[in-house]
mmCIF file of C-alpha atoms in Angstrom:
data_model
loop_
_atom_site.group_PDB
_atom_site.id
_atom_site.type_symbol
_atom_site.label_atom_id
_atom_site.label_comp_id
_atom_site.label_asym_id
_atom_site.label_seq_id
_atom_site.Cartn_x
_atom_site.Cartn_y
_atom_site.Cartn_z
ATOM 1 C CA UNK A 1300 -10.272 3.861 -28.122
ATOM 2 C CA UNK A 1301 -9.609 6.680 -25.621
ATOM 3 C CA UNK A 1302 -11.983 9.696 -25.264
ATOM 4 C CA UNK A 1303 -12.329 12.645 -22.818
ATOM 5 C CA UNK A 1304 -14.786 12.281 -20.093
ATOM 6 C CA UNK A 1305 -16.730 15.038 -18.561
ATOM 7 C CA UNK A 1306 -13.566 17.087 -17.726
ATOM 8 C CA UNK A 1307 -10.338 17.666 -19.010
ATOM 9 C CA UNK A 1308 -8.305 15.458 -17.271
ATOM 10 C CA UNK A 1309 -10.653 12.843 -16.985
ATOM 11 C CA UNK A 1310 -10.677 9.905 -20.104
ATOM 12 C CA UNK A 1311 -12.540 6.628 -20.743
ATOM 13 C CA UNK A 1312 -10.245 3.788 -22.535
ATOM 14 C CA UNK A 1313 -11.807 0.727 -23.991
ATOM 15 C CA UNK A 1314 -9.648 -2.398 -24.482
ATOM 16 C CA UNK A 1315 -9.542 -5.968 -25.212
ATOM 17 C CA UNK A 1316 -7.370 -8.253 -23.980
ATOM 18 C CA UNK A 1317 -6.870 -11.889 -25.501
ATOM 19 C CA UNK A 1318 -6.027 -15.167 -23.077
ATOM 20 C CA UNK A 1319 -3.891 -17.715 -24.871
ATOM 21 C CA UNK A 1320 -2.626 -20.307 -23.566
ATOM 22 C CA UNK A 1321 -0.492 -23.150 -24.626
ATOM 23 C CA UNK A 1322 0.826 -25.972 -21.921
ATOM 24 C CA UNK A 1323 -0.173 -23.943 -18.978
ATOM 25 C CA UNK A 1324 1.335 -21.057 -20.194
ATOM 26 C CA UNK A 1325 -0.482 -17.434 -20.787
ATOM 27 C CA UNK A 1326 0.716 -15.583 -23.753
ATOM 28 C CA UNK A 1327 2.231 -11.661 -22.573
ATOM 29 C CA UNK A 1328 3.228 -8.858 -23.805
ATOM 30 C CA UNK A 1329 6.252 -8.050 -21.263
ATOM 31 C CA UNK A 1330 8.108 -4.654 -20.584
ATOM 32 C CA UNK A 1331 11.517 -5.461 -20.409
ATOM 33 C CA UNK A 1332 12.237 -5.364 -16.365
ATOM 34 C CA UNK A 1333 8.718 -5.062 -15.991
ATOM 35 C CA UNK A 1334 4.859 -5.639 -15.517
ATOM 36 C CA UNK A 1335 3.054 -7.569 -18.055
ATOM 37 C CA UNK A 1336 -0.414 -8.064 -19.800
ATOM 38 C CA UNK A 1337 -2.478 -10.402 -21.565
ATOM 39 C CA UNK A 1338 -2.025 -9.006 -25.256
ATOM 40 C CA UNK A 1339 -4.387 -6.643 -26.525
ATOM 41 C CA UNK A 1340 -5.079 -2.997 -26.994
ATOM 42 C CA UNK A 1341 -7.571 -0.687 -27.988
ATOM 43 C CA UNK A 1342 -11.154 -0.810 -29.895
ATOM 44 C CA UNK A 1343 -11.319 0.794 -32.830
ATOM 45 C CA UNK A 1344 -14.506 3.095 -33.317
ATOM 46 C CA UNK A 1345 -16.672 1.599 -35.182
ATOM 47 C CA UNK A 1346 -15.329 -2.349 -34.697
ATOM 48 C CA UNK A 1347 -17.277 -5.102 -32.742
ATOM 49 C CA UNK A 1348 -15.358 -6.466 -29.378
ATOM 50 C CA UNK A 1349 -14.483 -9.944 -31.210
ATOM 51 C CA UNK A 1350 -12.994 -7.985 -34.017
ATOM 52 C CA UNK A 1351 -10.967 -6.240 -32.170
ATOM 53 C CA UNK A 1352 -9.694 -8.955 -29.917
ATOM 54 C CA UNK A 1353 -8.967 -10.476 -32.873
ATOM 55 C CA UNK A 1354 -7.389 -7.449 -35.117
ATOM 56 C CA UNK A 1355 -5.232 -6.569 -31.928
ATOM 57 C CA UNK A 1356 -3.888 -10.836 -31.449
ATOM 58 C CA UNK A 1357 -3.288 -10.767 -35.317
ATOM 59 C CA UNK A 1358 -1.762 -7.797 -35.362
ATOM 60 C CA UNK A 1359 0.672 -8.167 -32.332
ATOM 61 C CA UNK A 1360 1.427 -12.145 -33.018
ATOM 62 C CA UNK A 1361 1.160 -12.406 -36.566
ATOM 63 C CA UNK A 1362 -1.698 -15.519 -36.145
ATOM 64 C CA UNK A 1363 -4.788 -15.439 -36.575
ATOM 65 C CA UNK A 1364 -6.702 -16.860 -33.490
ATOM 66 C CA UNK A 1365 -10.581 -17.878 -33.122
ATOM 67 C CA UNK A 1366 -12.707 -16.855 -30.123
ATOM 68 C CA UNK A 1367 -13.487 -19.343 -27.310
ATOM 69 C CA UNK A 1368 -15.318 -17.098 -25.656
ATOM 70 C CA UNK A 1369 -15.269 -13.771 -23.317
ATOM 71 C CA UNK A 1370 -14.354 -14.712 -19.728
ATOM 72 C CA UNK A 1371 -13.693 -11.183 -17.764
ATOM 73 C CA UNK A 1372 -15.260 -7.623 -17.749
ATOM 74 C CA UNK A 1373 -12.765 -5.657 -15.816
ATOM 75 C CA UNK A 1374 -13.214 -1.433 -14.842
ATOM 76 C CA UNK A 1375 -10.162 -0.047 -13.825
ATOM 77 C CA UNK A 1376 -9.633 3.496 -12.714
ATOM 78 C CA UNK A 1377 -6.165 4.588 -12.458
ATOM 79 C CA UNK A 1378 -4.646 7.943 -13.232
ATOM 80 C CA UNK A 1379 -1.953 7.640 -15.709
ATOM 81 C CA UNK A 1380 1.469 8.975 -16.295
ATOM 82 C CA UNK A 1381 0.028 12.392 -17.743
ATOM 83 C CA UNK A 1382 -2.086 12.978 -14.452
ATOM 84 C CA UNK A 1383 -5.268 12.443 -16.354
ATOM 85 C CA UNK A 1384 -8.074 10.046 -14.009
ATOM 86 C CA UNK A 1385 -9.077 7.180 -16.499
ATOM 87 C CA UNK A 1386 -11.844 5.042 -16.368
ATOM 88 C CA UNK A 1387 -11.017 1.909 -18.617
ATOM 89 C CA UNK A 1388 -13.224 -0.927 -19.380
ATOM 90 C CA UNK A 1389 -11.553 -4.262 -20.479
ATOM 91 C CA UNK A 1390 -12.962 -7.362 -22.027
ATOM 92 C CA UNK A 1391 -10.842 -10.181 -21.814
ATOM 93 C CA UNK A 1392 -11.509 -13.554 -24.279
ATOM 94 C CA UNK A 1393 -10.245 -16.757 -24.052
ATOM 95 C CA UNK A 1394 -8.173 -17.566 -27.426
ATOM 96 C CA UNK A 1395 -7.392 -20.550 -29.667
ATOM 97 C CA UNK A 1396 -4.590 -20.683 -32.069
ATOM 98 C CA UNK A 1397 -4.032 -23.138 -35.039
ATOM 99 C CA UNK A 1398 -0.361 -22.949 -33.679
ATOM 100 C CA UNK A 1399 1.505 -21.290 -30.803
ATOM 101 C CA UNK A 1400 2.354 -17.793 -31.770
ATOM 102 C CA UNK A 1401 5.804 -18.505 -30.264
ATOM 103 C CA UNK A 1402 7.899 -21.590 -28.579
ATOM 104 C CA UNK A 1403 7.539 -22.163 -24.888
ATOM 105 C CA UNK A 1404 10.884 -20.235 -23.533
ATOM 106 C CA UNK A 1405 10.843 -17.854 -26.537
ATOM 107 C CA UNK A 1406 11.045 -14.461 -25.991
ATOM 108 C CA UNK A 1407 10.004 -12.111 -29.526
ATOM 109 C CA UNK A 1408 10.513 -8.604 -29.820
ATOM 110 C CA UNK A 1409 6.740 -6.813 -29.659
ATOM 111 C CA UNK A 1410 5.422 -4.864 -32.634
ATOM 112 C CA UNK A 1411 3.995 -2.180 -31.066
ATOM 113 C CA UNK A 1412 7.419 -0.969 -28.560
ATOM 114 C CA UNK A 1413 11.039 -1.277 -28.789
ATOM 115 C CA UNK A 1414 10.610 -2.206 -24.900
ATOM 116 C CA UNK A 1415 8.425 -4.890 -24.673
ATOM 117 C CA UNK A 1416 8.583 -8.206 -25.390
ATOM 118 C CA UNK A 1417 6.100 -11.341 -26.015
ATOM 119 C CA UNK A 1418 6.505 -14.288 -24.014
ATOM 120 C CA UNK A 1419 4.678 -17.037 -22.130
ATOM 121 C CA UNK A 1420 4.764 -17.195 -18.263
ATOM 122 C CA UNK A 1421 3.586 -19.885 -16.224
ATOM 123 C CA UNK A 1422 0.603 -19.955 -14.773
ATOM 124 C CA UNK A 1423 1.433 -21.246 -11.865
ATOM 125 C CA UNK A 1424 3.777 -18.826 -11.352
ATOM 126 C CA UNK A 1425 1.784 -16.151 -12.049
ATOM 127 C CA UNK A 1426 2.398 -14.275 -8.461
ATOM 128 C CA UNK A 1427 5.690 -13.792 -9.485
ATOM 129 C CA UNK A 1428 5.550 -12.258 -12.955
ATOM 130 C CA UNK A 1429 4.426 -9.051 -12.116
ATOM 131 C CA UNK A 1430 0.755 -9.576 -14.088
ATOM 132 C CA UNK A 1431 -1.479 -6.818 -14.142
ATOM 133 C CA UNK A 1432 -4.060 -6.458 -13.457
ATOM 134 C CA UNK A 1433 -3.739 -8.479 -10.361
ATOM 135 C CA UNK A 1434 -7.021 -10.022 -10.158
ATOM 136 C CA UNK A 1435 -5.777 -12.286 -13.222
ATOM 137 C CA UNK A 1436 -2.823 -13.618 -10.533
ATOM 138 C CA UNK A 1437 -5.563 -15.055 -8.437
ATOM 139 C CA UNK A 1438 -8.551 -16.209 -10.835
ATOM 140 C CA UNK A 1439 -6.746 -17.432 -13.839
ATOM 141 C CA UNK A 1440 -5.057 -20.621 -12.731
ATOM 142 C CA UNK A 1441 -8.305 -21.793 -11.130
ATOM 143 C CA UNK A 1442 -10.425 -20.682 -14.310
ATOM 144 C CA UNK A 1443 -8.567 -21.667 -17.316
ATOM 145 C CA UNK A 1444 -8.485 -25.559 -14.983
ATOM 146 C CA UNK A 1445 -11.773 -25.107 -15.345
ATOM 147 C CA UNK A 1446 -12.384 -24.315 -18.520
ATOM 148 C CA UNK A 1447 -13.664 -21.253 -17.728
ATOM 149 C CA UNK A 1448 -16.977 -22.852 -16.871
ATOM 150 C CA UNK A 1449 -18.920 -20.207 -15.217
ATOM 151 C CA UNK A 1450 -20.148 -16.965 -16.227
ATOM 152 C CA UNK A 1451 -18.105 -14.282 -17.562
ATOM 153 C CA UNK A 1452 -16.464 -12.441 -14.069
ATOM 154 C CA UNK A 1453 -16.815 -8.815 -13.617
ATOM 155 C CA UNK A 1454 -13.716 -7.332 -11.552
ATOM 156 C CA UNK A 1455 -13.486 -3.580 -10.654
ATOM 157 C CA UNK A 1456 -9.878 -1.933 -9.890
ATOM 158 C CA UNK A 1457 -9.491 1.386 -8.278
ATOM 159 C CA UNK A 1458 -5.843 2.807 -7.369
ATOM 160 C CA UNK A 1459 -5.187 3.933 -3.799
ATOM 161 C CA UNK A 1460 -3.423 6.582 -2.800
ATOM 162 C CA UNK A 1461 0.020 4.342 -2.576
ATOM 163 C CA UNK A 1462 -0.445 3.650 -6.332
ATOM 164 C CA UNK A 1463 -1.279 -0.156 -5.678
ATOM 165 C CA UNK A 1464 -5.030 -1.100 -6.743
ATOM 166 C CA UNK A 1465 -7.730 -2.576 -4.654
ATOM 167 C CA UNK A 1466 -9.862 -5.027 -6.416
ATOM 168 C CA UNK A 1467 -13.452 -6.126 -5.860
ATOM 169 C CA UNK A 1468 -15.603 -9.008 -7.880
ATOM 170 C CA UNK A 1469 -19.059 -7.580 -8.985
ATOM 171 C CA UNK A 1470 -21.398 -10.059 -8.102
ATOM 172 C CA UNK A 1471 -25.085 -10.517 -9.279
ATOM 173 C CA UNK A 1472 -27.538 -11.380 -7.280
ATOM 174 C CA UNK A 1473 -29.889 -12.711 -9.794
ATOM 175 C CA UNK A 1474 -32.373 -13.944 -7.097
ATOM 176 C CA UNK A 1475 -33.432 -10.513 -5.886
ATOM 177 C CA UNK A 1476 -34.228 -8.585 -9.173
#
């Protein structure tokens, strides 16, 4: 779902992203010479998180996945290709299939675009697949060893004037409230 903010180039988009994973692979959705993402998309108004994590898997994979649980809470604020500042919040939820949506190697032609694909990268390898947004190059590997053990992360991105993002963890400090 993407809405207008207070002004009229300013929107808020709210997405969920879904982290398979099968023999230290993370499922993608790849544009062809380009950046990736976890697969995903949009919430529809009216539809839960879960739902739409799920909806959005189903509908981009063609299986039908079961929650694990949510692992990331990411803001991002980047301004996109119309000039327009967005503010988008992301949920991100660790996925289990019945069966891989694809073969390790595979590369499928994605629903959604004629140029992008779905694909699995390795996640050790991550740094080199052009994964976005970045903060999954650096916490993913360690987390999903982990089985994402801890509490769910909150990451915010904000794009700098050179078009790359900074990144900062949010951090609670429980002990001072």
């Amino acid at each position: 779902m993407t809405f207008p903010a207070d002004g009229a180039a300013r929107l808020f988009n709210l997405v969920v992203r879904g982290l398979a994973f099968e023999h230290g692979h993370l499922l993608v959705s790849r544009w062809v010479d380009g950046y990736c993402f976890p697969i995903g998309g949009r919430v529809n108004h009216g539809e839960s998180l879960e739902e739409a994590v799920l909806r959005e898997f189903c509908e981009e994979t063609g299986v039908t996945a079961s929650l694990r649980r949510m692992v990331y809470f990411h803001e991002n604020f980047f301004l996109d290709a119309s000039s327009n500042w967005v503010h988008e919040f992301g949920w991100f939820y660790w996925l289990e299939c019945p069966s891989p949506p694809l073969a390790l190697g595979e590369v499928r032609p994605h629903p959604d675009h004629p140029d992008l694909r779905l694909a699995y990268i390795p996640l050790d390898l991550l740094d080199r697949a052009q994964l976005l947004p970045d903060f999954l190059v650096q916490c993913l590997p360690e987390d999903h060893a982990r089985d994402f053990s801890g509490p769910v992360r909150h990451f915010v991105s904000r794009q700098r004037p050179d078009g790359l993002a900074a990144t900062t963890e949010v951090v609670p400090d429980w002990g001072s409230a």
